[in-house]
PDB file of C-alpha atoms and ligand atoms in Angstrom:
ATOM      1  CA  MET A   1      -3.158  -9.400  11.335  1.00 40.00           C
ATOM      2  CA  SER A   2      -2.517  -8.104   7.824  1.00 46.00           C
ATOM      3  CA  GLU A   3      -2.881  -4.692   6.268  1.00 55.00           C
ATOM      4  CA  SER A   4      -4.867  -2.189   7.764  1.00 50.00           C
ATOM      5  CA  PRO A   5      -8.596  -3.055   7.229  1.00 47.00           C
ATOM      6  CA  ALA A   6     -11.186  -0.415   5.752  1.00 48.00           C
ATOM      7  CA  LEU A   7     -12.069   1.948   8.571  1.00 54.00           C
ATOM      8  CA  PRO A   8     -15.238   1.254  10.606  1.00 61.00           C
ATOM      9  CA  THR A   9     -15.468   4.046  13.083  1.00 73.00           C
ATOM     10  CA  ASP A  10     -17.513   1.877  15.358  1.00 75.00           C
ATOM     11  CA  GLY A  11     -15.186   0.002  17.888  1.00 84.00           C
ATOM     12  CA  LEU A  12     -12.773   2.817  17.910  1.00 90.00           C
ATOM     13  CA  ARG A  13     -12.253   4.642  21.218  1.00 93.00           C
ATOM     14  CA  GLY A  14     -12.657   8.316  20.140  1.00 94.00           C
ATOM     15  CA  ASP A  15     -15.874  10.287  20.420  1.00 95.00           C
ATOM     16  CA  TYR A  16     -17.004  10.474  16.941  1.00 94.00           C
ATOM     17  CA  THR A  17     -20.512  12.218  17.779  1.00 93.00           C
ATOM     18  CA  ARG A  18     -19.457  15.830  17.653  1.00 93.00           C
ATOM     19  CA  MET A  19     -17.380  16.032  14.564  1.00 95.00           C
ATOM     20  CA  ALA A  20     -17.525  18.701  11.609  1.00 97.00           C
ATOM     21  CA  ALA A  21     -18.188  17.620   8.172  1.00 96.00           C
ATOM     22  CA  ASP A  22     -14.493  17.177   7.566  1.00 97.00           C
ATOM     23  CA  TRP A  23     -14.282  14.820  10.551  1.00 97.00           C
ATOM     24  CA  THR A  24     -12.508  17.231  12.738  1.00 98.00           C
ATOM     25  CA  VAL A  25     -13.313  18.150  16.225  1.00 98.00           C
ATOM     26  CA  ALA A  26     -12.206  21.202  18.300  1.00 97.00           C
ATOM     27  CA  GLN A  27      -9.299  20.626  20.749  1.00 98.00           C
ATOM     28  CA  ASP A  28      -9.469  22.716  23.961  1.00 96.00           C
ATOM     29  CA  PRO A  29      -5.911  22.165  25.861  1.00 96.00           C
ATOM     30  CA  ALA A  30      -7.792  23.266  29.066  1.00 96.00           C
ATOM     31  CA  THR A  31      -9.804  19.992  29.075  1.00 96.00           C
ATOM     32  CA  TYR A  32      -6.915  17.595  29.875  1.00 98.00           C
ATOM     33  CA  ASP A  33      -6.605  16.567  33.739  1.00 98.00           C
ATOM     34  CA  ALA A  34      -3.609  16.257  35.720  1.00 98.00           C
ATOM     35  CA  GLU A  35      -3.310  12.720  34.879  1.00 98.00           C
ATOM     36  CA  GLN A  36      -3.355  13.186  31.217  1.00 98.00           C
ATOM     37  CA  GLN A  37      -0.801  16.061  31.567  1.00 98.00           C
ATOM     38  CA  ASP A  38       1.293  13.681  33.564  1.00 98.00           C
ATOM     39  CA  ILE A  39       1.206  10.920  30.921  1.00 98.00           C
ATOM     40  CA  TRP A  40       2.098  13.384  28.263  1.00 98.00           C
ATOM     41  CA  ARG A  41       5.338  14.818  30.371  1.00 97.00           C
ATOM     42  CA  THR A  42       6.236  10.985  30.970  1.00 97.00           C
ATOM     43  CA  LEU A  43       6.097  10.084  27.360  1.00 97.00           C
ATOM     44  CA  LEU A  44       7.658  13.077  26.170  1.00 97.00           C
ATOM     45  CA  ARG A  45      10.603  12.841  28.797  1.00 95.00           C
ATOM     46  CA  ARG A  46      11.296   9.306  27.885  1.00 94.00           C
ATOM     47  CA  GLN A  47      11.029   9.818  24.071  1.00 96.00           C
ATOM     48  CA  SER A  48      13.003  12.920  23.949  1.00 95.00           C
ATOM     49  CA  GLY A  49      16.255  11.267  25.176  1.00 94.00           C
ATOM     50  CA  LEU A  50      15.730   8.480  22.401  1.00 96.00           C
ATOM     51  CA  ALA A  51      14.806  11.164  19.979  1.00 97.00           C
ATOM     52  CA  GLN A  52      18.032  12.987  20.588  1.00 97.00           C
ATOM     53  CA  GLN A  53      20.150  10.032  19.995  1.00 96.00           C
ATOM     54  CA  HIS A  54      18.316   8.337  17.100  1.00 97.00           C
ATOM     55  CA  GLY A  55      15.928  11.067  15.587  1.00 98.00           C
ATOM     56  CA  CYS A  56      17.110  12.575  12.137  1.00 98.00           C
ATOM     57  CA  PRO A  57      18.306  16.173  12.332  1.00 98.00           C
ATOM     58  CA  GLU A  58      15.164  17.543  10.566  1.00 98.00           C
ATOM     59  CA  PHE A  59      13.093  15.997  13.128  1.00 98.00           C
ATOM     60  CA  LEU A  60      15.091  17.539  16.069  1.00 97.00           C
ATOM     61  CA  ALA A  61      14.959  20.818  14.247  1.00 97.00           C
ATOM     62  CA  GLY A  62      11.198  20.491  14.115  1.00 97.00           C
ATOM     63  CA  LEU A  63      10.809  19.586  17.784  1.00 96.00           C
ATOM     64  CA  ALA A  64      13.072  22.517  18.728  1.00 95.00           C
ATOM     65  CA  GLN A  65      10.955  25.062  16.525  1.00 95.00           C
ATOM     66  CA  LEU A  66       7.754  24.118  17.685  1.00 93.00           C
ATOM     67  CA  ASP A  67       8.903  24.199  21.501  1.00 83.00           C
ATOM     68  CA  ILE A  68       7.012  21.154  22.208  1.00 89.00           C
ATOM     69  CA  ASP A  69       7.200  21.194  26.247  1.00 88.00           C
ATOM     70  CA  ALA A  70       5.800  19.582  29.088  1.00 91.00           C
ATOM     71  CA  ARG A  71       2.241  20.611  28.615  1.00 97.00           C
ATOM     72  CA  ILE A  72      -0.135  19.010  26.193  1.00 98.00           C
ATOM     73  CA  PRO A  73       0.275  21.205  22.976  1.00 98.00           C
ATOM     74  CA  ASP A  74      -2.578  23.837  21.811  1.00 97.00           C
ATOM     75  CA  PHE A  75      -2.932  22.782  18.401  1.00 98.00           C
ATOM     76  CA  ALA A  76      -4.208  26.352  17.347  1.00 97.00           C
ATOM     77  CA  ARG A  77      -1.092  28.041  18.759  1.00 97.00           C
ATOM     78  CA  VAL A  78       1.330  25.327  17.188  1.00 97.00           C
ATOM     79  CA  SER A  79      -0.428  25.814  14.072  1.00 98.00           C
ATOM     80  CA  GLU A  80       0.426  29.618  13.922  1.00 97.00           C
ATOM     81  CA  THR A  81       4.095  28.804  14.164  1.00 97.00           C
ATOM     82  CA  LEU A  82       3.904  25.848  11.575  1.00 98.00           C
ATOM     83  CA  GLN A  83       1.716  27.701   9.129  1.00 98.00           C
ATOM     84  CA  ARG A  84       4.638  30.527   9.025  1.00 98.00           C
ATOM     85  CA  ARG A  85       7.204  27.985   8.330  1.00 98.00           C
ATOM     86  CA  THR A  86       5.695  25.347   5.714  1.00 98.00           C
ATOM     87  CA  GLY A  87       1.761  26.301   5.562  1.00 98.00           C
ATOM     88  CA  TRP A  88       0.773  23.313   7.613  1.00 98.00           C
ATOM     89  CA  ARG A  89      -1.755  23.361  10.459  1.00 98.00           C
ATOM     90  CA  VAL A  90      -2.812  20.719  12.982  1.00 98.00           C
ATOM     91  CA  VAL A  91      -6.509  19.917  13.207  1.00 98.00           C
ATOM     92  CA  GLY A  92      -8.091  17.920  16.039  1.00 98.00           C
ATOM     93  CA  VAL A  93      -9.841  14.480  15.034  1.00 98.00           C
ATOM     94  CA  PRO A  94     -11.430  11.996  17.282  1.00 97.00           C
ATOM     95  CA  GLY A  95      -9.036   9.257  16.066  1.00 97.00           C
ATOM     96  CA  LEU A  96      -8.669   7.408  12.864  1.00 96.00           C
ATOM     97  CA  ILE A  97     -10.736   8.894  10.004  1.00 96.00           C
ATOM     98  CA  PRO A  98     -11.685   7.428   6.539  1.00 95.00           C
ATOM     99  CA  ASP A  99      -8.928   7.440   3.947  1.00 95.00           C
ATOM    100  CA  ASP A 100     -10.567  10.078   1.733  1.00 95.00           C
ATOM    101  CA  ALA A 101     -11.025  12.498   4.617  1.00 97.00           C
ATOM    102  CA  PHE A 102      -7.509  11.839   5.636  1.00 97.00           C
ATOM    103  CA  TYR A 103      -6.010  12.406   2.266  1.00 97.00           C
ATOM    104  CA  SER A 104      -8.120  15.529   1.795  1.00 98.00           C
ATOM    105  CA  HIS A 105      -6.551  17.026   4.783  1.00 98.00           C
ATOM    106  CA  LEU A 106      -3.026  16.252   4.003  1.00 98.00           C
ATOM    107  CA  ALA A 107      -3.515  17.724   0.297  1.00 98.00           C
ATOM    108  CA  ASN A 108      -4.664  20.834   2.171  1.00 98.00           C
ATOM    109  CA  ARG A 109      -1.714  20.846   4.484  1.00 98.00           C
ATOM    110  CA  ARG A 110      -3.714  20.010   7.471  1.00 99.00           C
ATOM    111  CA  PHE A 111      -2.393  17.243   9.795  1.00 98.00           C
ATOM    112  CA  PRO A 112      -5.219  15.378  11.614  1.00 98.00           C
ATOM    113  CA  VAL A 113      -4.143  14.746  15.286  1.00 98.00           C
ATOM    114  CA  THR A 114      -6.005  12.677  17.769  1.00 98.00           C
ATOM    115  CA  VAL A 115      -7.395  14.810  20.653  1.00 98.00           C
ATOM    116  CA  TRP A 116      -7.360  12.020  23.211  1.00 98.00           C
ATOM    117  CA  ILE A 117      -4.201  10.486  25.015  1.00 98.00           C
ATOM    118  CA  ARG A 118      -3.476   6.923  26.117  1.00 98.00           C
ATOM    119  CA  ARG A 119      -3.998   5.616  29.560  1.00 97.00           C
ATOM    120  CA  ARG A 120      -1.013   5.198  31.936  1.00 97.00           C
ATOM    121  CA  ASP A 121      -1.397   1.203  31.292  1.00 96.00           C
ATOM    122  CA  GLU A 122      -0.712   1.860  27.543  1.00 95.00           C
ATOM    123  CA  LEU A 123       2.552   3.697  27.733  1.00 93.00           C
ATOM    124  CA  ASP A 124       4.458   1.260  25.942  1.00 88.00           C
ATOM    125  CA  TYR A 125       1.989   0.129  23.343  1.00 86.00           C
ATOM    126  CA  LEU A 126      -1.530   0.899  22.194  1.00 90.00           C
ATOM    127  CA  VAL A 127      -3.410  -0.097  19.016  1.00 89.00           C
ATOM    128  CA  GLU A 128      -4.967   3.301  17.650  1.00 94.00           C
ATOM    129  CA  PRO A 129      -2.564   6.335  17.338  1.00 96.00           C
ATOM    130  CA  ASP A 130      -3.219   8.714  20.232  1.00 98.00           C
ATOM    131  CA  LEU A 131      -2.341  12.419  20.556  1.00 98.00           C
ATOM    132  CA  PHE A 132       1.261  11.395  21.569  1.00 98.00           C
ATOM    133  CA  HIS A 133       1.923   9.248  18.593  1.00 98.00           C
ATOM    134  CA  ASP A 134       0.235  11.769  16.245  1.00 98.00           C
ATOM    135  CA  PHE A 135       1.790  15.072  17.578  1.00 98.00           C
ATOM    136  CA  PHE A 136       5.178  13.953  18.859  1.00 98.00           C
ATOM    137  CA  GLY A 137       5.534  11.506  16.091  1.00 98.00           C
ATOM    138  CA  HIS A 138       4.239  13.404  13.105  1.00 98.00           C
ATOM    139  CA  VAL A 139       4.167  17.124  13.697  1.00 98.00           C
ATOM    140  CA  PRO A 140       7.893  18.070  14.070  1.00 98.00           C
ATOM    141  CA  LEU A 141       8.937  17.092  10.604  1.00 98.00           C
ATOM    142  CA  LEU A 142       6.028  19.067   9.209  1.00 98.00           C
ATOM    143  CA  ALA A 143       8.322  22.066  10.019  1.00 98.00           C
ATOM    144  CA  ASP A 144      10.908  20.859   7.364  1.00 98.00           C
ATOM    145  CA  PRO A 145      10.120  22.352   3.924  1.00 98.00           C
ATOM    146  CA  VAL A 146      10.966  19.290   2.053  1.00 98.00           C
ATOM    147  CA  PHE A 147       9.100  16.668   4.057  1.00 98.00           C
ATOM    148  CA  ALA A 148       6.246  19.166   4.244  1.00 98.00           C
ATOM    149  CA  ASP A 149       6.019  19.302   0.543  1.00 98.00           C
ATOM    150  CA  TYR A 150       6.110  15.553   0.208  1.00 98.00           C
ATOM    151  CA  MET A 151       3.227  15.234   2.749  1.00 98.00           C
ATOM    152  CA  GLN A 152       0.984  17.723   0.602  1.00 98.00           C
ATOM    153  CA  ALA A 153       1.992  15.987  -2.652  1.00 98.00           C
ATOM    154  CA  TYR A 154       1.344  12.508  -0.944  1.00 98.00           C
ATOM    155  CA  GLY A 155      -2.189  13.509   0.177  1.00 98.00           C
ATOM    156  CA  GLN A 156      -2.959  14.876  -3.399  1.00 98.00           C
ATOM    157  CA  ARG A 157      -1.853  11.473  -4.926  1.00 98.00           C
ATOM    158  CA  GLY A 158      -4.338   9.927  -2.397  1.00 98.00           C
ATOM    159  CA  VAL A 159      -7.235  12.053  -3.405  1.00 97.00           C
ATOM    160  CA  GLU A 160      -6.554  10.931  -7.010  1.00 97.00           C
ATOM    161  CA  ALA A 161      -6.095   7.179  -6.219  1.00 96.00           C
ATOM    162  CA  GLY A 162      -9.198   5.205  -6.663  1.00 85.00           C
ATOM    163  CA  PRO A 163     -10.100   2.479  -4.177  1.00 90.00           C
ATOM    164  CA  ALA A 164      -8.215  -0.164  -6.186  1.00 92.00           C
ATOM    165  CA  ASN A 165      -4.982   1.325  -5.572  1.00 95.00           C
ATOM    166  CA  VAL A 166      -5.115   3.181  -2.225  1.00 95.00           C
ATOM    167  CA  HIS A 167      -3.625   0.213  -0.589  1.00 96.00           C
ATOM    168  CA  ARG A 168      -0.339   0.703  -2.439  1.00 97.00           C
ATOM    169  CA  LEU A 169      -0.263   4.427  -1.139  1.00 97.00           C
ATOM    170  CA  ALA A 170      -0.924   3.130   2.373  1.00 97.00           C
ATOM    171  CA  ARG A 171       2.349   1.235   1.794  1.00 98.00           C
ATOM    172  CA  LEU A 172       4.268   4.180   0.843  1.00 98.00           C
ATOM    173  CA  TYR A 173       2.900   6.103   3.865  1.00 98.00           C
ATOM    174  CA  TRP A 174       3.564   3.079   6.079  1.00 98.00           C
ATOM    175  CA  TYR A 175       7.167   2.476   5.220  1.00 98.00           C
ATOM    176  CA  THR A 176       8.077   6.179   5.298  1.00 98.00           C
ATOM    177  CA  VAL A 177       5.882   8.470   7.338  1.00 98.00           C
ATOM    178  CA  GLU A 178       5.308   5.778   9.971  1.00 98.00           C
ATOM    179  CA  PHE A 179       8.380   3.564   9.828  1.00 98.00           C
ATOM    180  CA  GLY A 180      10.896   5.281   7.699  1.00 98.00           C
ATOM    181  CA  LEU A 181      14.727   5.468   8.247  1.00 98.00           C
ATOM    182  CA  ILE A 182      17.179   7.764   6.819  1.00 98.00           C
ATOM    183  CA  ARG A 183      20.860   8.132   6.171  1.00 97.00           C
ATOM    184  CA  SER A 184      22.455  11.191   7.900  1.00 96.00           C
ATOM    185  CA  ALA A 185      26.077  12.358   8.589  1.00 94.00           C
ATOM    186  CA  GLY A 186      25.510  10.827  12.047  1.00 93.00           C
ATOM    187  CA  GLY A 187      24.678   7.458  10.508  1.00 94.00           C
ATOM    188  CA  LEU A 188      21.378   5.653  10.280  1.00 96.00           C
ATOM    189  CA  LYS A 189      18.484   7.769  11.811  1.00 97.00           C
ATOM    190  CA  VAL A 190      14.857   7.485  12.364  1.00 98.00           C
ATOM    191  CA  PHE A 191      12.052   9.646  10.751  1.00 98.00           C
ATOM    192  CA  GLY A 192       8.973   7.508  10.897  1.00 98.00           C
ATOM    193  CA  ALA A 193       6.389   8.490  13.460  1.00 98.00           C
ATOM    194  CA  GLY A 194       5.583   4.926  14.566  1.00 97.00           C
ATOM    195  CA  ILE A 195       9.193   4.437  15.513  1.00 97.00           C
ATOM    196  CA  ILE A 196      10.187   7.791  17.028  1.00 97.00           C
ATOM    197  CA  SER A 197       6.933   7.740  19.236  1.00 96.00           C
ATOM    198  CA  SER A 198       7.766   4.220  20.505  1.00 94.00           C
ATOM    199  CA  ALA A 199      10.788   3.445  22.988  1.00 94.00           C
ATOM    200  CA  THR A 200      10.838  -0.257  21.976  1.00 94.00           C
ATOM    201  CA  GLU A 201      10.714   0.352  18.256  1.00 95.00           C
ATOM    202  CA  THR A 202      13.428   3.245  18.160  1.00 96.00           C
ATOM    203  CA  GLN A 203      16.015   0.940  19.621  1.00 95.00           C
ATOM    204  CA  TYR A 204      14.923  -2.112  17.651  1.00 96.00           C
ATOM    205  CA  ALA A 205      14.793  -0.272  14.226  1.00 97.00           C
ATOM    206  CA  ILE A 206      18.307   1.158  14.771  1.00 96.00           C
ATOM    207  CA  GLY A 207      20.048  -1.708  16.701  1.00 94.00           C
ATOM    208  CA  SER A 208      18.180  -5.051  16.147  1.00 95.00           C
ATOM    209  CA  SER A 209      19.762  -7.492  13.605  1.00 94.00           C
ATOM    210  CA  VAL A 210      16.260  -9.081  13.055  1.00 95.00           C
ATOM    211  CA  PRO A 211      14.670  -6.674  10.499  1.00 96.00           C
ATOM    212  CA  ALA A 212      15.887  -6.082   6.796  1.00 96.00           C
ATOM    213  CA  ARG A 213      16.919  -2.387   6.207  1.00 97.00           C
ATOM    214  CA  ILE A 214      16.465  -1.997   2.419  1.00 98.00           C
ATOM    215  CA  PRO A 215      17.403   1.056   0.403  1.00 97.00           C
ATOM    216  CA  PHE A 216      14.334   3.072  -0.371  1.00 98.00           C
ATOM    217  CA  ASP A 217      12.661   2.408  -3.873  1.00 98.00           C
ATOM    218  CA  ALA A 218       9.080   3.577  -4.134  1.00 98.00           C
ATOM    219  CA  ARG A 219       8.059   0.663  -6.519  1.00 98.00           C
ATOM    220  CA  ARG A 220       9.597  -1.938  -4.087  1.00 98.00           C
ATOM    221  CA  VAL A 221       7.697  -0.241  -1.115  1.00 98.00           C
ATOM    222  CA  MET A 222       4.483  -0.215  -2.814  1.00 98.00           C
ATOM    223  CA  ARG A 223       4.749  -4.112  -3.528  1.00 98.00           C
ATOM    224  CA  THR A 224       5.717  -4.816   0.143  1.00 98.00           C
ATOM    225  CA  ALA A 225       2.921  -5.848   2.564  1.00 97.00           C
ATOM    226  CA  TYR A 226       3.107  -4.933   6.123  1.00 97.00           C
ATOM    227  CA  GLU A 227       1.649  -5.821   9.552  1.00 93.00           C
ATOM    228  CA  ILE A 228       0.071  -3.310  11.690  1.00 91.00           C
ATOM    229  CA  ASP A 229       0.623  -4.777  15.267  1.00 87.00           C
ATOM    230  CA  LYS A 230       4.128  -6.144  15.441  1.00 92.00           C
ATOM    231  CA  LEU A 231       7.787  -4.767  15.339  1.00 95.00           C
ATOM    232  CA  GLN A 232       8.665  -4.391  11.751  1.00 96.00           C
ATOM    233  CA  ARG A 233      10.380  -6.908   9.833  1.00 97.00           C
ATOM    234  CA  THR A 234      11.435  -4.518   6.939  1.00 98.00           C
ATOM    235  CA  TYR A 235      12.370  -0.965   7.029  1.00 98.00           C
ATOM    236  CA  PHE A 236      13.309   1.255   4.069  1.00 98.00           C
ATOM    237  CA  VAL A 237      16.253   3.768   4.194  1.00 98.00           C
ATOM    238  CA  LEU A 238      16.027   7.140   2.420  1.00 98.00           C
ATOM    239  CA  ASP A 239      19.177   9.006   1.257  1.00 98.00           C
ATOM    240  CA  ASP A 240      17.163  12.124   1.921  1.00 98.00           C
ATOM    241  CA  PHE A 241      13.620  13.637   1.831  1.00 98.00           C
ATOM    242  CA  ARG A 242      14.158  14.980  -1.718  1.00 98.00           C
ATOM    243  CA  GLN A 243      14.171  11.421  -2.795  1.00 98.00           C
ATOM    244  CA  LEU A 244      10.674  10.786  -0.935  1.00 98.00           C
ATOM    245  CA  PHE A 245       9.321  13.945  -2.596  1.00 98.00           C
ATOM    246  CA  ALA A 246      10.426  12.764  -6.064  1.00 98.00           C
ATOM    247  CA  ALA A 247       8.515   9.546  -5.623  1.00 98.00           C
ATOM    248  CA  THR A 248       5.170  11.660  -5.637  1.00 97.00           C
ATOM    249  CA  GLN A 249       6.061  13.085  -9.073  1.00 97.00           C
ATOM    250  CA  VAL A 250       5.709  10.156 -11.276  1.00 97.00           C
ATOM    251  CA  ASP A 251       2.828   8.952 -13.347  1.00 97.00           C
ATOM    252  CA  PHE A 252       0.661   7.008 -10.860  1.00 97.00           C
ATOM    253  CA  PRO A 253      -1.740   5.443 -13.121  1.00 96.00           C
ATOM    254  CA  SER A 254       1.120   3.938 -15.151  1.00 97.00           C
ATOM    255  CA  LEU A 255       2.915   2.961 -11.964  1.00 97.00           C
ATOM    256  CA  TYR A 256      -0.278   1.270 -10.462  1.00 97.00           C
ATOM    257  CA  ALA A 257      -0.600  -0.603 -13.829  1.00 97.00           C
ATOM    258  CA  ALA A 258       2.997  -1.884 -13.849  1.00 97.00           C
ATOM    259  CA  LEU A 259       2.693  -2.841 -10.041  1.00 97.00           C
ATOM    260  CA  GLU A 260      -0.413  -5.032 -10.781  1.00 96.00           C
ATOM    261  CA  GLN A 261       1.778  -7.248 -13.044  1.00 97.00           C
ATOM    262  CA  GLN A 262       4.391  -7.856 -10.410  1.00 97.00           C
ATOM    263  CA  PRO A 263       4.247 -10.249  -7.321  1.00 97.00           C
ATOM    264  CA  GLU A 264       3.727  -8.817  -3.836  1.00 97.00           C
ATOM    265  CA  ILE A 265       6.506  -9.043  -1.395  1.00 98.00           C
ATOM    266  CA  ALA A 266       6.221 -10.464   2.101  1.00 97.00           C
ATOM    267  CA  THR A 267       7.479  -8.276   4.876  1.00 96.00           C
ATOM    268  CA  GLY A 268      10.961  -9.306   6.033  1.00 96.00           C
ATOM    269  CA  THR A 269      11.995 -10.521   2.423  1.00 97.00           C
ATOM    270  CA  VAL A 270      15.368  -9.593   0.991  1.00 97.00           C
ATOM    271  CA  LEU A 271      15.284 -10.099  -2.764  1.00 97.00           C
ATOM    272  CA  PRO A 272      18.526 -11.639  -4.311  1.00 96.00           C
ATOM    273  CA  HIS A 273      19.915  -8.548  -5.845  1.00 95.00           C
ATOM    274  CA  GLU A 274      19.141  -6.373  -2.740  1.00 96.00           C
ATOM    275  CA  ARG A 275      22.021  -5.530  -0.182  1.00 94.00           C
ATOM    276  CA  PRO A 276      20.500  -4.831   3.208  1.00 95.00           C
ATOM    277  CA  ILE A 277      22.069  -1.837   5.039  1.00 92.00           C
ATOM    278  CA  VAL A 278      23.703  -2.924   8.278  1.00 84.00           C
ATOM    279  CA  ALA A 279      23.202  -0.058  10.867  1.00 67.00           C
ATOM    280  CA  THR A 280      26.799  -0.139  11.914  1.00 60.00           C
ATOM    281  CA  THR A 281      28.196   0.289   8.436  1.00 49.00           C
ATOM    282  CA  LEU A 282      27.144   3.768   8.083  1.00 52.00           C
ATOM    283  CA  PRO A 283      29.330   6.450   9.175  1.00 48.00           C
ATOM    284  CA  GLN A 284      28.499   6.937  12.899  1.00 48.00           C
ATOM    285  CA  ALA A 285      28.771  10.368  14.677  1.00 45.00           C
ATOM    286  CA  ALA A 286      32.262  11.009  15.426  1.00 40.00           C
TER     287      ALA A 286
HETATM  288  N1  HBI B   1      -6.697   8.703  10.307  1.00 88.22           N
HETATM  289  N2  HBI B   1      -6.590  10.121  11.977  1.00 88.22           N
HETATM  290  C1  HBI B   1      -5.981   9.397  11.026  1.00 88.22           C
HETATM  291  N3  HBI B   1      -4.721   9.318  11.200  1.00 88.22           N
HETATM  292  C2  HBI B   1      -3.941   8.414  10.296  1.00 88.22           C
HETATM  293  O1  HBI B   1      -2.660   8.243  10.360  1.00 88.22           O
HETATM  294  C3  HBI B   1      -4.721   7.633   9.336  1.00 88.22           C
HETATM  295  C4  HBI B   1      -6.099   7.901   9.324  1.00 88.22           C
HETATM  296  N4  HBI B   1      -6.830   7.345   8.346  1.00 88.22           N
HETATM  297  C5  HBI B   1      -6.194   6.502   7.332  1.00 88.22           C
HETATM  298  C6  HBI B   1      -4.769   6.285   7.472  1.00 88.22           C
HETATM  299  N5  HBI B   1      -4.102   6.917   8.338  1.00 88.22           N
HETATM  300  C7  HBI B   1      -4.120   5.313   6.540  1.00 88.22           C
HETATM  301  O2  HBI B   1      -5.081   4.511   6.088  1.00 88.22           O
HETATM  302  C8  HBI B   1      -3.161   5.988   5.612  1.00 88.22           C
HETATM  303  O3  HBI B   1      -2.528   5.018   4.957  1.00 88.22           O
HETATM  304  C9  HBI B   1      -3.851   6.882   4.850  1.00 88.22           C
HETATM  305 FE1   FE B   2       0.774   7.860  12.467  1.00 88.22          FE
END
């Protein structure tokens, strides 16, 4: 399958019948049954160990500050803590929502989190993002001031982008917010939600010799196609989150025009001048 299709809500599993005009739904933490609470606890227990080992320091700090524990979080309560730190809130959604609604929420420092959680037979993989992917994967980093500012600026660029260019912004989101890696004093670390919420991909992204790990360059990212239902064959590695924020502060119409003149790059490609980063060459924690 190639890049994510336009969003038809039919065929998605969430309940899209009771939404507000901005595609949000209320989240009542009391409505989750014992099985759903146990699925959350099981996922959290398994991923927390891997996150402590491979998550970037900013992610771990966010996890601790939001005291995400063994109960499915109450979005309103977490939003109070988050809002004090970086102005962000968590809003409930039935699942994937159209790009324009999604970007508008980000531009207003509201992160959409799916209100349903996966079934036990989907612990290792599911097609649509669920509450665990969205909350555990995405919310902790919103407590980091620089990343929080990046996400708001990214949303604003999305609101400004026309349909002809939104696929380029989708790549920037995909290769950072979903599947980004970052250098740290402790070596190569994970910050992408799609990685950190998956046991398989966390270990693969850091340890496998299969994928290319390319130093982050926004123009290179926006030329690079991605696949949505496989382990990634390309990861991009940030020096720090300021580099990511800087990528939102350029003249996007000129950037889009320049990118139109350049060929697309298939996932897994290493260009002749590129020197992929080998996970073990970075300084490891002593
Ligand atoms: N909707 N709820 C939700 N969550 C997402 O991550 C999401 C979305 N809609 C569109 C989308 N992501 C992607 O197209 C981003 O690139 C914008
Ligand atoms: Fe996601």
